[in-house]
XYZ file of C-alpha atoms in Angstrom:
462
model
C 90.080 92.121 91.858
C 89.263 91.562 88.038
C 85.589 93.171 88.788
C 84.970 94.919 92.433
C 87.022 97.239 93.905
C 87.322 98.032 97.688
C 87.820 101.375 97.552
C 84.922 103.842 97.254
C 82.875 101.348 98.498
C 82.713 98.615 97.000
C 81.700 98.781 93.312
C 80.408 95.917 90.086
C 81.380 94.234 86.844
C 78.293 92.837 85.356
C 77.887 91.676 81.385
C 74.864 92.800 79.078
C 74.327 94.063 75.358
C 71.353 96.498 74.069
C 68.914 95.157 71.865
C 67.885 95.012 68.490
C 66.377 97.578 66.797
C 62.826 97.796 66.455
C 61.121 96.465 63.740
C 59.491 99.208 61.755
C 55.707 99.382 61.499
C 53.801 97.269 59.033
C 51.729 99.114 56.449
C 48.334 97.169 54.642
C 49.102 97.038 50.957
C 46.348 99.473 49.827
C 48.138 102.070 51.856
C 51.869 101.558 50.503
C 52.393 104.212 47.782
C 54.249 103.010 44.684
C 57.730 103.781 45.040
C 59.253 106.653 42.795
C 61.234 105.915 39.768
C 63.428 108.407 40.781
C 63.376 108.386 44.757
C 65.973 105.867 46.479
C 65.253 104.601 49.654
C 67.683 105.837 52.714
C 69.668 102.412 53.278
C 69.037 101.672 57.592
C 71.844 102.452 58.916
C 73.956 100.268 61.124
C 73.920 100.728 65.220
C 76.957 101.821 67.080
C 78.901 100.478 69.431
C 77.632 103.913 71.393
C 73.616 103.268 70.964
C 73.812 99.453 72.269
C 75.925 100.833 75.410
C 73.528 104.195 75.401
C 70.728 101.502 75.474
C 72.246 99.362 77.973
C 72.429 101.900 80.128
C 69.337 103.103 79.668
C 68.039 99.256 80.983
C 69.418 99.735 84.174
C 68.719 102.705 84.994
C 65.077 101.751 84.183
C 65.309 98.731 86.072
C 64.325 96.269 83.587
C 66.818 93.482 84.324
C 65.041 91.409 82.085
C 65.652 93.204 79.138
C 68.820 93.481 79.855
C 69.622 89.935 80.467
C 68.152 88.663 77.523
C 71.285 90.168 75.242
C 73.902 89.220 77.288
C 76.309 87.059 75.535
C 76.170 82.828 76.373
C 78.532 83.003 78.426
C 77.705 85.881 80.998
C 74.032 84.898 80.840
C 74.789 81.448 82.176
C 76.290 82.830 85.177
C 74.124 86.414 85.638
C 70.803 86.349 86.134
C 68.274 88.533 86.132
C 67.538 88.535 90.314
C 71.464 88.375 90.637
C 71.769 91.806 87.388
C 68.847 93.769 89.980
C 71.093 92.880 93.331
C 73.868 93.983 91.193
C 72.548 97.409 89.980
C 70.727 97.674 93.784
C 74.199 98.134 95.479
C 75.893 99.842 93.078
C 72.623 102.451 94.061
C 73.395 102.160 97.574
C 76.880 103.445 96.989
C 76.545 105.641 94.389
C 72.520 106.981 94.414
C 70.154 107.053 91.793
C 71.571 106.965 88.297
C 71.429 110.924 86.787
C 72.741 111.415 83.092
C 75.556 110.139 81.089
C 78.519 112.647 80.506
C 79.842 111.905 77.734
C 80.604 108.088 75.701
C 84.139 107.385 73.854
C 84.718 104.693 71.729
C 88.206 102.296 72.077
C 89.974 99.295 70.578
C 91.717 97.229 72.546
C 93.272 94.044 71.192
C 90.466 91.978 69.345
C 87.775 94.242 72.176
C 86.356 96.546 71.397
C 86.073 99.135 74.833
C 83.009 102.238 74.809
C 83.722 103.814 78.091
C 80.934 106.036 79.504
C 81.191 108.957 82.022
C 78.592 108.949 83.984
C 76.688 111.011 86.723
C 74.414 109.380 90.232
C 73.250 111.279 92.994
C 76.275 110.919 94.728
C 79.205 109.984 92.795
C 80.376 109.761 89.185
C 81.265 106.321 88.269
C 82.834 104.818 85.134
C 81.019 102.781 83.165
C 83.535 100.474 81.381
C 81.748 97.931 78.741
C 83.679 95.556 76.095
C 82.976 94.144 73.110
C 83.884 90.547 71.910
C 84.999 90.456 68.188
C 82.329 91.329 65.451
C 80.088 90.344 68.911
C 77.389 93.054 69.226
C 76.246 91.789 71.766
C 77.936 92.713 75.126
C 81.417 90.631 76.976
C 81.611 92.768 80.155
C 80.724 95.913 82.178
C 83.068 96.911 85.087
C 81.532 100.363 87.113
C 84.222 102.336 88.951
C 85.145 105.307 90.491
C 84.457 108.283 87.749
C 87.802 109.453 86.038
C 87.629 113.127 86.312
C 90.920 113.982 83.987
C 89.669 117.834 83.047
C 89.749 118.191 86.850
C 93.724 117.198 87.426
C 96.087 119.495 87.214
C 99.815 119.266 87.494
C 100.713 118.869 91.495
C 102.889 121.850 92.422
C 105.973 120.420 93.829
C 105.982 118.576 89.825
C 109.624 120.705 87.823
C 108.132 119.386 84.014
C 111.085 120.480 83.488
C 113.497 117.756 85.080
C 111.660 114.921 83.463
C 110.657 113.462 79.822
C 108.151 110.560 79.698
C 107.806 107.644 76.382
C 105.304 105.279 75.356
C 105.994 101.019 76.734
C 104.058 98.014 76.245
C 104.620 95.832 79.478
C 104.583 92.119 78.555
C 102.257 90.004 76.366
C 98.808 88.289 76.198
C 98.161 90.847 76.520
C 100.434 93.545 76.330
C 100.421 96.586 78.906
C 100.328 100.299 77.626
C 102.733 101.905 80.041
C 104.183 105.408 80.742
C 108.269 105.379 81.314
C 108.716 108.526 83.336
C 112.880 109.619 83.256
C 114.361 112.041 85.008
C 116.738 114.460 82.313
C 120.464 115.094 82.764
C 120.797 111.412 84.728
C 123.288 108.232 83.578
C 122.335 106.166 86.235
C 118.908 106.612 88.264
C 116.792 104.091 90.220
C 113.401 103.893 88.967
C 109.991 102.654 91.008
C 107.076 100.139 89.344
C 103.454 100.735 90.059
C 101.360 97.584 91.225
C 97.551 99.147 91.463
C 95.077 98.411 93.662
C 92.596 96.367 93.211
C 89.628 96.946 90.379
C 90.219 97.627 86.680
C 93.138 100.051 86.838
C 94.668 102.827 84.431
C 97.949 103.255 84.536
C 97.675 106.668 86.646
C 95.175 104.339 88.698
C 92.388 107.133 88.497
C 89.519 107.338 91.132
C 87.290 110.399 90.667
C 89.515 113.648 90.475
C 92.558 111.808 91.931
C 95.734 110.278 90.333
C 98.077 108.976 92.791
C 100.131 107.084 90.244
C 100.094 109.749 88.261
C 101.515 112.687 90.646
C 104.003 109.602 92.161
C 105.237 109.359 88.656
C 106.027 113.603 87.938
C 106.901 113.744 91.365
C 109.926 111.070 91.934
C 110.809 111.836 88.550
C 110.894 115.334 89.570
C 113.172 114.034 92.202
C 115.679 111.971 89.884
C 113.965 108.851 90.596
C 112.183 106.830 87.393
C 109.309 105.712 87.772
C 107.148 103.059 85.031
C 103.283 102.781 85.514
C 101.031 100.758 83.279
C 97.621 99.482 82.393
C 96.162 96.790 84.555
C 95.738 93.681 82.873
C 91.568 93.710 83.867
C 91.487 97.606 82.169
C 93.249 96.128 78.340
C 91.524 92.743 78.703
C 87.989 92.872 80.201
C 86.670 89.611 78.322
C 89.167 87.463 78.947
C 88.715 85.906 83.016
C 90.928 86.008 85.470
C 91.430 82.793 88.093
C 94.421 83.923 90.093
C 95.696 87.262 91.508
C 99.198 85.809 89.849
C 97.142 86.213 86.893
C 95.614 89.254 87.304
C 98.507 91.245 89.020
C 101.441 89.487 89.361
C 102.473 88.481 85.918
C 102.458 91.725 85.185
C 104.588 93.495 87.430
C 107.389 90.885 87.101
C 107.189 91.519 83.499
C 107.314 95.469 84.651
C 110.406 94.987 86.148
C 112.187 93.309 83.416
C 111.371 96.051 81.079
C 112.796 99.027 83.477
C 116.111 96.837 83.670
C 116.665 97.242 79.823
C 115.905 100.716 80.017
C 118.691 103.074 79.044
C 120.114 104.914 81.874
C 118.423 103.335 84.977
C 120.512 101.826 87.660
C 119.291 97.718 87.471
C 120.471 97.168 91.245
C 118.236 99.708 92.507
C 114.688 98.946 90.992
C 111.998 99.265 93.899
C 108.366 97.472 93.618
C 105.492 99.824 94.989
C 102.715 98.213 95.674
C 99.375 100.509 96.754
C 96.617 98.936 98.339
C 96.190 95.368 96.718
C 99.673 96.075 94.711
C 100.754 96.804 98.776
C 99.337 93.761 99.800
C 100.474 91.622 97.522
C 104.204 93.348 97.086
C 105.491 91.217 99.156
C 104.844 87.495 97.543
C 106.188 89.253 94.660
C 109.574 90.452 95.962
C 109.662 86.701 97.329
C 109.632 85.147 93.919
C 112.107 87.881 91.818
C 115.455 88.473 92.693
C 115.391 91.777 90.488
C 113.850 93.725 92.792
C 115.900 95.406 95.394
C 113.146 97.354 97.331
C 109.576 97.237 98.661
C 107.085 100.155 99.076
C 103.974 99.424 100.341
C 101.048 102.103 100.688
C 98.227 101.334 102.652
C 98.592 97.392 102.424
C 96.483 95.404 103.253
C 97.656 92.559 105.822
C 93.573 91.271 105.896
C 92.126 89.001 102.944
C 89.541 90.592 101.133
C 86.098 89.241 102.000
C 87.389 90.873 105.681
C 88.508 93.947 103.632
C 85.465 93.947 102.530
C 82.698 92.952 105.000
C 84.608 96.459 107.285
C 84.319 98.907 104.508
C 80.353 98.029 104.348
C 80.231 98.232 107.676
C 81.466 101.665 108.501
C 80.282 102.728 105.291
C 76.739 101.972 107.230
C 78.040 103.660 110.126
C 77.600 107.361 108.238
C 74.693 106.441 106.771
C 72.507 103.588 109.390
C 68.871 104.115 107.757
C 70.721 102.809 104.093
C 68.527 99.032 103.557
C 70.436 98.826 100.298
C 73.762 99.108 102.883
C 72.490 97.077 105.768
C 71.974 94.214 102.477
C 75.516 94.464 101.044
C 76.534 93.863 104.750
C 74.058 90.553 105.038
C 76.012 89.401 101.209
C 79.189 90.154 102.029
C 78.949 87.900 105.216
C 77.081 84.981 103.475
C 80.526 85.675 100.675
C 82.869 85.394 103.861
C 81.539 81.826 104.385
C 81.507 80.746 101.023
C 85.495 82.166 100.250
C 86.227 80.215 103.778
C 84.146 77.260 103.408
C 86.738 74.533 103.633
C 84.763 72.547 100.466
C 85.829 75.439 98.297
C 86.855 73.856 95.132
C 89.105 76.223 92.670
C 86.276 75.682 90.010
C 83.727 76.594 91.893
C 81.271 79.848 91.156
C 81.690 82.410 94.173
C 79.080 84.726 94.317
C 80.740 87.904 94.998
C 78.723 91.359 96.236
C 78.350 93.585 93.191
C 80.279 91.397 91.395
C 79.297 88.419 88.755
C 81.227 84.738 89.881
C 84.128 85.002 90.373
C 86.058 80.684 90.370
C 87.337 79.050 93.813
C 90.547 79.466 92.369
C 90.772 83.670 92.894
C 90.847 82.857 96.708
C 92.139 79.574 97.405
C 95.275 80.960 95.564
C 95.853 83.419 98.770
C 94.526 81.451 101.138
C 97.351 80.906 103.108
C 98.927 84.308 102.422
C 99.969 86.974 104.961
C 101.661 89.427 103.716
C 103.272 90.385 106.762
C 104.803 87.318 107.677
C 106.493 86.922 103.574
C 107.536 90.384 103.748
C 109.351 88.993 107.843
C 111.444 86.606 106.109
C 112.300 89.157 103.658
C 115.879 90.342 102.919
C 114.630 93.506 100.759
C 114.746 97.308 102.774
C 111.275 97.884 102.976
C 109.243 101.204 103.558
C 105.514 100.611 104.454
C 103.446 103.335 104.760
C 100.192 104.432 105.877
C 97.527 107.374 106.207
C 95.766 107.721 108.876
C 92.291 108.919 107.641
C 92.268 105.822 105.777
C 88.659 103.321 106.124
C 89.329 101.173 103.552
C 93.392 99.884 105.319
C 93.531 100.875 108.408
C 96.298 101.780 110.658
C 94.595 99.581 113.995
C 93.976 96.658 111.404
C 96.838 95.881 108.320
C 99.181 98.610 109.769
C 99.112 97.053 113.251
C 100.299 93.883 111.861
C 103.067 95.112 109.265
C 104.814 97.047 112.620
C 104.631 93.682 114.368
C 105.796 91.745 112.194
C 108.825 93.755 110.369
C 109.425 95.231 114.396
C 112.952 93.008 114.643
C 114.185 94.349 110.595
C 116.507 96.434 111.215
C 115.228 97.616 106.498
C 111.862 98.617 107.665
C 110.924 101.806 107.541
C 106.876 102.417 108.744
C 105.279 105.450 109.237
C 101.286 107.303 109.234
C 100.857 110.098 107.806
C 97.800 112.207 109.778
C 95.006 113.431 107.754
C 95.301 111.267 104.696
C 93.663 108.738 102.932
C 93.351 105.658 101.077
C 94.892 107.417 98.374
C 97.546 109.565 100.100
C 95.624 113.053 99.134
C 94.749 115.227 102.433
C 90.716 115.499 104.101
C 89.158 115.742 107.317
C 85.641 115.135 108.887
C 84.554 111.459 108.248
C 86.801 109.221 105.339
C 84.123 108.307 103.080
C 84.135 107.590 99.495
C 82.945 111.133 99.066
C 86.515 112.058 99.125
C 87.935 110.995 95.906
C 85.782 113.401 94.433
C 87.468 116.055 95.292
C 90.159 117.197 93.325
C 94.006 116.466 94.837
C 96.644 115.020 94.866
C 99.381 112.597 96.543
C 100.414 114.766 99.784
C 103.552 116.312 99.339
C 105.263 115.017 102.190
C 104.719 111.339 101.276
C 106.525 111.828 97.580
C 109.373 113.077 99.449
C 109.640 110.483 101.864
C 109.252 107.765 99.296
C 112.201 109.431 96.919
C 115.049 110.081 99.787
C 114.338 106.334 100.570
C 114.807 105.146 97.444
C 118.145 107.435 96.231
C 119.618 105.980 99.370
C 119.488 102.251 98.668
C 122.857 100.928 97.359
């Protein structure tokens, strides 16, 4: 989605900006000393984007929602009241606990936008707070909360062979162009290529979630086994200020551009282009392949077959079983039920503003775009080979509710392979005990068995 993520609980998008700097205290004329001719008064220092973002986070932590909303730009102030912002923040706290401290702040340029990335510690989790500004406007245009990116914790997995591949920077599509990385096996002259399509939320090219980077694992693991991989930053990460109206805008257009790009790369076998979709990417993968004859195979990792409203409600209900006394989760479940009713209403119109839990309103067109879409049924009508993989510890996309639907719909297809993995979670990393968002703060990697299975399946395509 453009502004919530369905794994690690739900996350939020809001927008705000810092208030203007305080004016200096006024002095009476009699108390002002005459200026010394030889002393120059220092000019006031302009406030930076980092200053504004630190102040914004402070306002949220202090529950000063009126102060935060007063600093929104025009578009966001019209969409998000102080009461709604308070509700969003309460839901963030329900998932991550109370705010503790800011670890680091990084300022980046992204086209006409400025983006500030804040690594923040909460009581139960680390979050990445991503704040965007438009042009020279000092008011904040967008604020995303996502699972914290613990890049320093990522280590090259043991199954990767760094000497066997090389990487180069690429740009995928336009308006905006999405920065990406193409990982290429060394020494090969005609290798298959896999295009990776992210799960929900404003993902980077590695699909970083906490201490995990599943797309980076897949890229280095598959390239070590003779398969090229393209991964790229998601549109909603690169351009947070431009709203998307459909999942086609958000995901599918970039996937088609990525497929077109890899087919022009030296050494790539254009007859063996595979699309790999994870979570939301797996949900949309059949529709992407249906519209693109250049795609010769599909790999679906933890692909949901349920619509967003059902997946979100199920996730929140499960999390509530882990902490039945948490009143905030109970309130979030009530909101998710209202959201489900709004999305499924026969009177929903494209321009309706749908209030999503953990999010600013989203246009009705986003949900109408997939109202009649059933990924497992579209997949059943495709002629390309398919590999559908599922972790058995996944509480977000489940064996019972999602994988079962793939299994039934694809049972008649001789070119479809379906497999589950005991002990693997939504990101295909190993864990134990009841699955929860805590799984994602522990360093780990995509399981080697998953990498080996994908590589073997892709290299056998003809």
